[in-house]
Coordinates of C-alpha atoms and ligand atoms in Angstrom, one line a residue:
X628 CA -87.7 -31.9 3.2
X629 CA -90.6 -29.8 2.2
X630 CA -93.3 -28.9 4.8
X631 CA -96.8 -29.8 3.7
X632 CA -98.4 -26.8 1.9
X633 CA -101.0 -25.0 3.8
X634 CA -104.5 -24.9 2.3
X635 CA -107.6 -22.9 3.0
X636 CA -107.9 -19.3 4.0
X637 CA -104.6 -19.3 5.9
X638 CA -102.7 -20.5 2.8
X639 CA -100.0 -18.1 1.5
X640 CA -100.8 -16.1 -1.6
X641 CA -98.2 -18.1 -3.6
X642 CA -96.4 -21.2 -2.6
X643 CA -94.0 -23.1 -4.9
X644 CA -92.6 -26.4 -3.7
X645 CA -89.9 -28.6 -5.2
X646 CA -89.4 -26.6 -8.3
X647 CA -86.9 -28.4 -10.5
X648 CA -85.8 -27.4 -14.0
X649 CA -83.2 -29.0 -16.2
X650 CA -81.8 -27.8 -19.5
X651 CA -80.4 -31.1 -20.9
X652 CA -78.1 -32.5 -18.3
X653 CA -77.7 -29.1 -16.5
X654 CA -79.9 -28.6 -13.5
X655 CA -80.9 -24.9 -13.4
X656 CA -83.2 -25.3 -10.4
X657 CA -83.0 -28.1 -7.8
X658 CA -86.1 -28.5 -5.6
X659 CA -86.6 -24.8 -4.9
X660 CA -89.3 -23.8 -2.4
X661 CA -90.8 -20.3 -2.3
X662 CA -93.5 -18.8 -0.2
X663 CA -95.0 -15.3 -0.6
X664 CA -97.6 -14.1 1.9
X665 CA -100.2 -11.6 0.7
X666 CA -99.0 -8.0 0.7
X667 CA -95.4 -9.0 1.3
X668 CA -92.2 -8.8 -0.7
X669 CA -89.9 -11.7 -1.1
X670 CA -86.5 -11.0 -2.8
X671 CA -84.4 -13.5 -4.6
X672 CA -80.7 -12.7 -4.6
X673 CA -77.9 -14.7 -6.2
X674 CA -75.0 -14.4 -8.6
X675 CA -75.5 -14.5 -12.4
X676 CA -76.7 -17.9 -13.6
X677 CA -78.0 -19.0 -10.2
X678 CA -81.5 -19.5 -11.6
X679 CA -83.3 -16.4 -10.6
X680 CA -84.9 -15.6 -13.9
X681 CA -85.7 -19.2 -14.5
X682 CA -87.6 -19.4 -11.2
X683 CA -89.4 -16.2 -12.1
X684 CA -90.4 -17.5 -15.5
X685 CA -91.6 -20.8 -14.0
X686 CA -93.6 -19.0 -11.3
X687 CA -95.3 -16.7 -13.7
X688 CA -96.0 -19.6 -16.1
X689 CA -93.8 -18.6 -19.0
X690 CA -91.8 -21.8 -18.6
X691 CA -92.7 -25.3 -17.4
X692 CA -90.9 -26.9 -14.5
X693 CA -89.8 -30.5 -14.8
X694 CA -91.0 -31.1 -11.2
X695 CA -92.7 -29.2 -8.5
X696 CA -95.9 -27.5 -7.8
X697 CA -97.0 -23.8 -7.8
X698 CA -100.0 -23.1 -5.6
X699 CA -101.9 -19.9 -5.6
X700 CA -104.1 -19.2 -2.6
X701 CA -103.6 -22.9 -1.7
X702 CA -104.8 -24.2 -5.0
X703 CA -102.4 -25.9 -7.4
X704 CA -102.0 -24.0 -10.7
X705 CA -102.6 -27.0 -12.9
X706 CA -104.6 -27.4 -16.1
X707 CA -105.5 -24.8 -18.7
X708 CA -108.2 -23.0 -16.8
X709 CA -106.3 -22.7 -13.6
X710 CA -103.3 -21.5 -15.5
X711 CA -105.3 -18.8 -17.3
X712 CA -106.9 -17.5 -14.2
X713 CA -103.6 -17.5 -12.4
X714 CA -102.0 -15.5 -15.3
X715 CA -104.5 -12.7 -14.7
X716 CA -103.5 -12.5 -11.0
X717 CA -99.8 -12.1 -11.7
X718 CA -98.0 -9.3 -13.5
X719 CA -94.4 -9.3 -14.6
X720 CA -91.9 -6.5 -15.0
X721 CA -88.6 -7.4 -16.8
X722 CA -85.1 -5.9 -16.6
X723 CA -84.9 -4.2 -20.0
X724 CA -87.6 -1.7 -20.7
X725 CA -86.3 -1.3 -24.2
X726 CA -86.7 -4.9 -25.1
X727 CA -90.0 -5.4 -23.4
X728 CA -92.0 -2.8 -25.3
X729 CA -93.0 -3.4 -28.9
X730 CA -91.9 -0.3 -30.8
X731 CA -94.9 -0.8 -33.2
X732 CA -97.4 -0.2 -30.4
X733 CA -98.4 3.1 -28.8
X734 CA -97.9 3.2 -25.1
X735 CA -101.7 3.0 -24.7
X736 CA -101.8 -0.2 -26.8
X737 CA -98.9 -1.7 -24.8
X738 CA -100.7 -1.1 -21.5
X739 CA -104.0 -2.4 -22.9
X740 CA -102.4 -5.5 -24.4
X741 CA -102.9 -7.8 -21.4
X742 CA -106.6 -6.9 -21.3
X743 CA -106.9 -8.0 -24.9
X744 CA -104.8 -11.1 -24.3
X745 CA -107.2 -12.2 -21.5
X746 CA -110.3 -11.4 -23.5
X747 CA -111.3 -8.6 -21.2
X748 CA -113.0 -6.4 -23.7
X749 CA -113.8 -3.6 -21.4
X750 CA -116.1 -0.8 -22.6
X751 CA -114.0 1.5 -20.4
X752 CA -110.7 0.5 -21.9
X753 CA -109.5 4.0 -22.7
X754 CA -110.4 5.2 -19.2
X755 CA -108.6 2.2 -17.7
X756 CA -105.5 2.9 -19.7
X757 CA -105.6 6.5 -18.6
X758 CA -106.0 5.4 -15.0
X759 CA -103.0 3.0 -15.3
X760 CA -100.8 5.6 -16.9
X761 CA -101.7 8.1 -14.1
X762 CA -101.0 5.5 -11.5
X763 CA -97.4 5.1 -12.6
X764 CA -96.7 8.8 -12.7
X765 CA -97.4 9.5 -16.4
X766 CA -100.2 12.0 -15.9
X767 CA -100.6 14.2 -18.9
X768 CA -98.8 11.7 -21.3
X769 CA -101.1 10.8 -24.1
X770 CA -101.7 7.1 -24.7
X771 CA -101.2 7.8 -28.4
X772 CA -97.5 8.5 -27.8
X773 CA -94.9 6.1 -29.3
X774 CA -92.4 4.5 -26.9
X775 CA -89.3 5.7 -28.8
X776 CA -89.9 9.1 -27.4
X777 CA -89.3 7.9 -23.9
X778 CA -86.3 7.3 -21.6
X779 CA -85.6 4.0 -19.9
X780 CA -87.4 5.2 -16.7
X781 CA -90.5 6.3 -18.6
X782 CA -90.5 3.0 -20.5
X783 CA -90.3 1.1 -17.3
X784 CA -93.3 3.0 -16.0
X785 CA -95.2 1.9 -19.0
X786 CA -94.1 -1.7 -18.3
X787 CA -95.3 -1.4 -14.7
X788 CA -98.7 0.0 -15.9
X789 CA -99.0 -3.0 -18.3
X790 CA -98.1 -5.4 -15.5
X791 CA -101.0 -3.9 -13.5
X792 CA -103.6 -4.0 -16.3
X793 CA -105.4 -7.1 -15.1
X794 CA -105.3 -6.0 -11.5
X795 CA -102.9 -8.6 -10.3
X796 CA -102.3 -9.5 -6.7
X797 CA -98.7 -10.5 -7.3
X798 CA -96.1 -8.7 -9.4
X799 CA -92.9 -10.4 -10.3
X800 CA -90.0 -7.9 -10.9
X801 CA -86.9 -9.3 -12.5
X802 CA -84.2 -6.7 -11.8
X803 CA -86.6 -3.9 -12.8
X804 CA -84.1 -1.1 -12.0
X805 CA -80.7 -2.5 -13.0
X806 CA -80.8 -1.3 -16.6
X807 CA -81.7 2.2 -15.5
X808 CA -79.6 5.3 -14.7
X809 CA -78.8 5.4 -11.0
X810 CA -80.8 8.6 -10.6
X811 CA -83.9 6.9 -12.0
X812 CA -83.6 3.7 -10.0
X813 CA -84.8 5.3 -6.8
X814 CA -87.8 6.8 -8.5
X815 CA -88.9 3.5 -10.0
X816 CA -88.3 1.8 -6.6
X817 CA -90.4 4.4 -4.8
X818 CA -93.1 4.0 -7.4
X819 CA -93.2 0.2 -6.8
X820 CA -93.3 0.7 -3.0
X821 CA -96.1 3.3 -3.4
X822 CA -98.1 1.0 -5.7
X823 CA -97.7 -1.9 -3.2
X824 CA -99.1 0.3 -0.4
X825 CA -102.0 1.6 -2.4
X826 CA -103.0 -1.7 -4.1
X827 CA -101.9 -4.2 -1.5
X828 CA -99.6 -5.9 -4.0
X829 CA -97.2 -8.8 -3.2
X830 CA -93.8 -8.7 -5.0
X831 CA -91.4 -11.4 -6.0
X832 CA -88.4 -9.2 -6.4
X833 CA -85.2 -10.2 -8.1
X834 CA -82.2 -7.9 -7.6
X835 CA -78.5 -7.7 -7.0
X836 CA -78.6 -4.4 -5.3
X837 CA -78.1 -4.5 -1.6
X838 CA -79.8 -1.1 -1.0
X839 CA -82.8 -2.4 -2.9
X840 CA -82.9 -5.6 -0.9
X841 CA -82.9 -3.6 2.3
X842 CA -85.5 -1.1 1.2
X843 CA -88.0 -3.3 -0.5
X844 CA -88.0 -6.9 1.0
X845 CA -89.6 -8.5 3.9
X846 CA -87.9 -11.8 3.2
X847 CA -84.9 -12.8 1.2
X848 CA -84.1 -16.1 -0.5
X849 CA -80.5 -16.7 -1.5
X850 CA -80.0 -18.8 -4.6
X851 CA -76.8 -20.5 -5.4
X852 CA -76.6 -22.8 -8.5
X853 CA -80.3 -23.5 -8.5
X854 CA -80.6 -24.1 -4.7
X855 CA -81.9 -21.9 -1.9
X856 CA -78.9 -21.8 0.5
X857 CA -80.2 -19.3 2.9
X858 CA -83.5 -17.6 3.8
X859 CA -84.5 -15.0 6.3
X860 CA -85.8 -11.6 6.9
X861 CA -84.2 -8.7 5.0
X862 CA -82.5 -7.6 8.2
X863 CA -81.2 -11.1 9.1
X864 CA -79.8 -11.6 5.6
X865 CA -78.2 -8.2 5.2
X866 CA -77.0 -7.7 8.8
X867 CA -75.8 -11.2 9.6
X868 CA -75.6 -13.4 6.6
X869 CA -74.9 -17.0 7.7
X870 CA -73.7 -18.5 4.5
X871 CA -70.3 -17.7 3.1
X872 CA -71.8 -17.2 -0.3
X873 CA -74.3 -14.7 1.0
X874 CA -71.5 -12.8 2.8
X875 CA -69.6 -12.7 -0.4
X876 CA -72.6 -11.7 -2.3
X877 CA -73.5 -8.8 0.0
X878 CA -70.0 -7.9 1.1
X879 CA -69.3 -8.7 4.8
X880 CA -68.8 -5.1 5.9
X881 CA -71.1 -2.8 8.0
X882 CA -74.3 -1.6 6.5
X883 CA -74.2 1.8 4.7
X884 CA -70.5 2.0 4.6
X885 CA -69.3 3.3 1.2
X886 CA -67.4 0.1 0.6
X887 CA -70.5 -2.0 1.1
X888 CA -72.3 0.2 -1.4
X889 CA -69.5 -0.2 -3.8
X890 CA -69.6 -3.9 -3.5
X891 CA -73.3 -3.8 -4.0
X892 CA -72.9 -1.8 -7.1
X893 CA -70.1 -4.0 -8.4
X894 CA -72.2 -7.1 -7.9
X895 CA -74.9 -5.4 -10.0
X896 CA -72.4 -5.2 -12.9
X897 CA -70.5 -8.5 -12.3
X898 CA -73.4 -10.8 -11.5
Ligands
ADP1575 P1 -80.0 -15.7 -13.4 O1 -81.3 -15.0 -13.7 O2 -79.9 -16.0 -12.0 O3 -78.8 -15.0 -13.9 P2 -81.0 -17.7 -15.2 O4 -82.2 -18.2 -14.5 O5 -81.1 -16.8 -16.3 O6 -80.0 -17.1 -14.1 O7 -80.1 -19.0 -15.7 C1 -79.8 -20.1 -14.8 C2 -79.0 -21.1 -15.6 O8 -79.8 -21.7 -16.5 C3 -77.8 -20.4 -16.4 O9 -76.7 -21.3 -16.3 C4 -78.4 -20.4 -17.8 O10 -77.3 -20.4 -18.7 C5 -79.3 -21.6 -17.8 N1 -80.4 -21.4 -18.7 C6 -81.4 -20.5 -18.6 N2 -82.3 -20.6 -19.6 C7 -81.8 -21.5 -20.4 C8 -82.3 -22.1 -21.6 N3 -83.4 -21.7 -22.2 N4 -81.6 -23.1 -22.2 C9 -80.4 -23.6 -21.6 N5 -79.9 -23.1 -20.4 C10 -80.6 -22.1 -19.9
MG1576 MG1 -81.7 -13.1 -14.7

């Protein structure tokens, strides 16, 4: 059963109800509910193939659900105009910063691309691009630079700047650190946390990494074969997972033990 969605000023920033997606006879998502309050971070964890990226793509509007509703500030995201307005309010950061930047664009063009896509022909575009690059820790890097010069971490910074171009309230991060060197992962995570504080962002955060779940999330939804099997605060889920699958996913050993960290890392690779 799904609770009636709240409307009005007390509505959550984003609320998805009954999201169902089938690929042929295979059900990738089965009546998934999701709720993100303004300024909060909801993490989605689950093994590979559990439907995390599909859910992210549906929420952001890159893919259509077969059933279910996405509401933003209580209003259903339905119809061309609502969808377009919603797309401006949501940014997305993908896992692989090598695949998600067009090598034929300078980093400045990449960051400005969403502005152009949304018809926001700002007179101050150059200044805006500069501000966005500075905000992601790329002070002093010229917007004329080509992406091939940059490491994975720097590229992911460019992707984050691009995700922020339209001043979104919600940013969806689909495993944004798992393709990066371990030493760089913490820097990118700190950047995301810092941006959240400064800009009041909400995050939908997809990750396998237990340390990441602990550090970044307010709430956690556990996805298993397209269904949410457990939901709770980050502490509840990581300290006392109720579902056997969650225990397996997180490793049922005390927090911060080296073994638990190893399990977390292994899940990162295996999942
Ligand atoms: P996750 O991100 O949790 O690893 P995905 O959302 O990518 O999982 O995929 C969930 C399931 O849906 C997988 O079994 C995957 O093979 C399937 N799937 C995803 N996208 C498609 C597609 N375009 N066509 C067919 N099956 C798909
Ligand atoms: Mg995925």
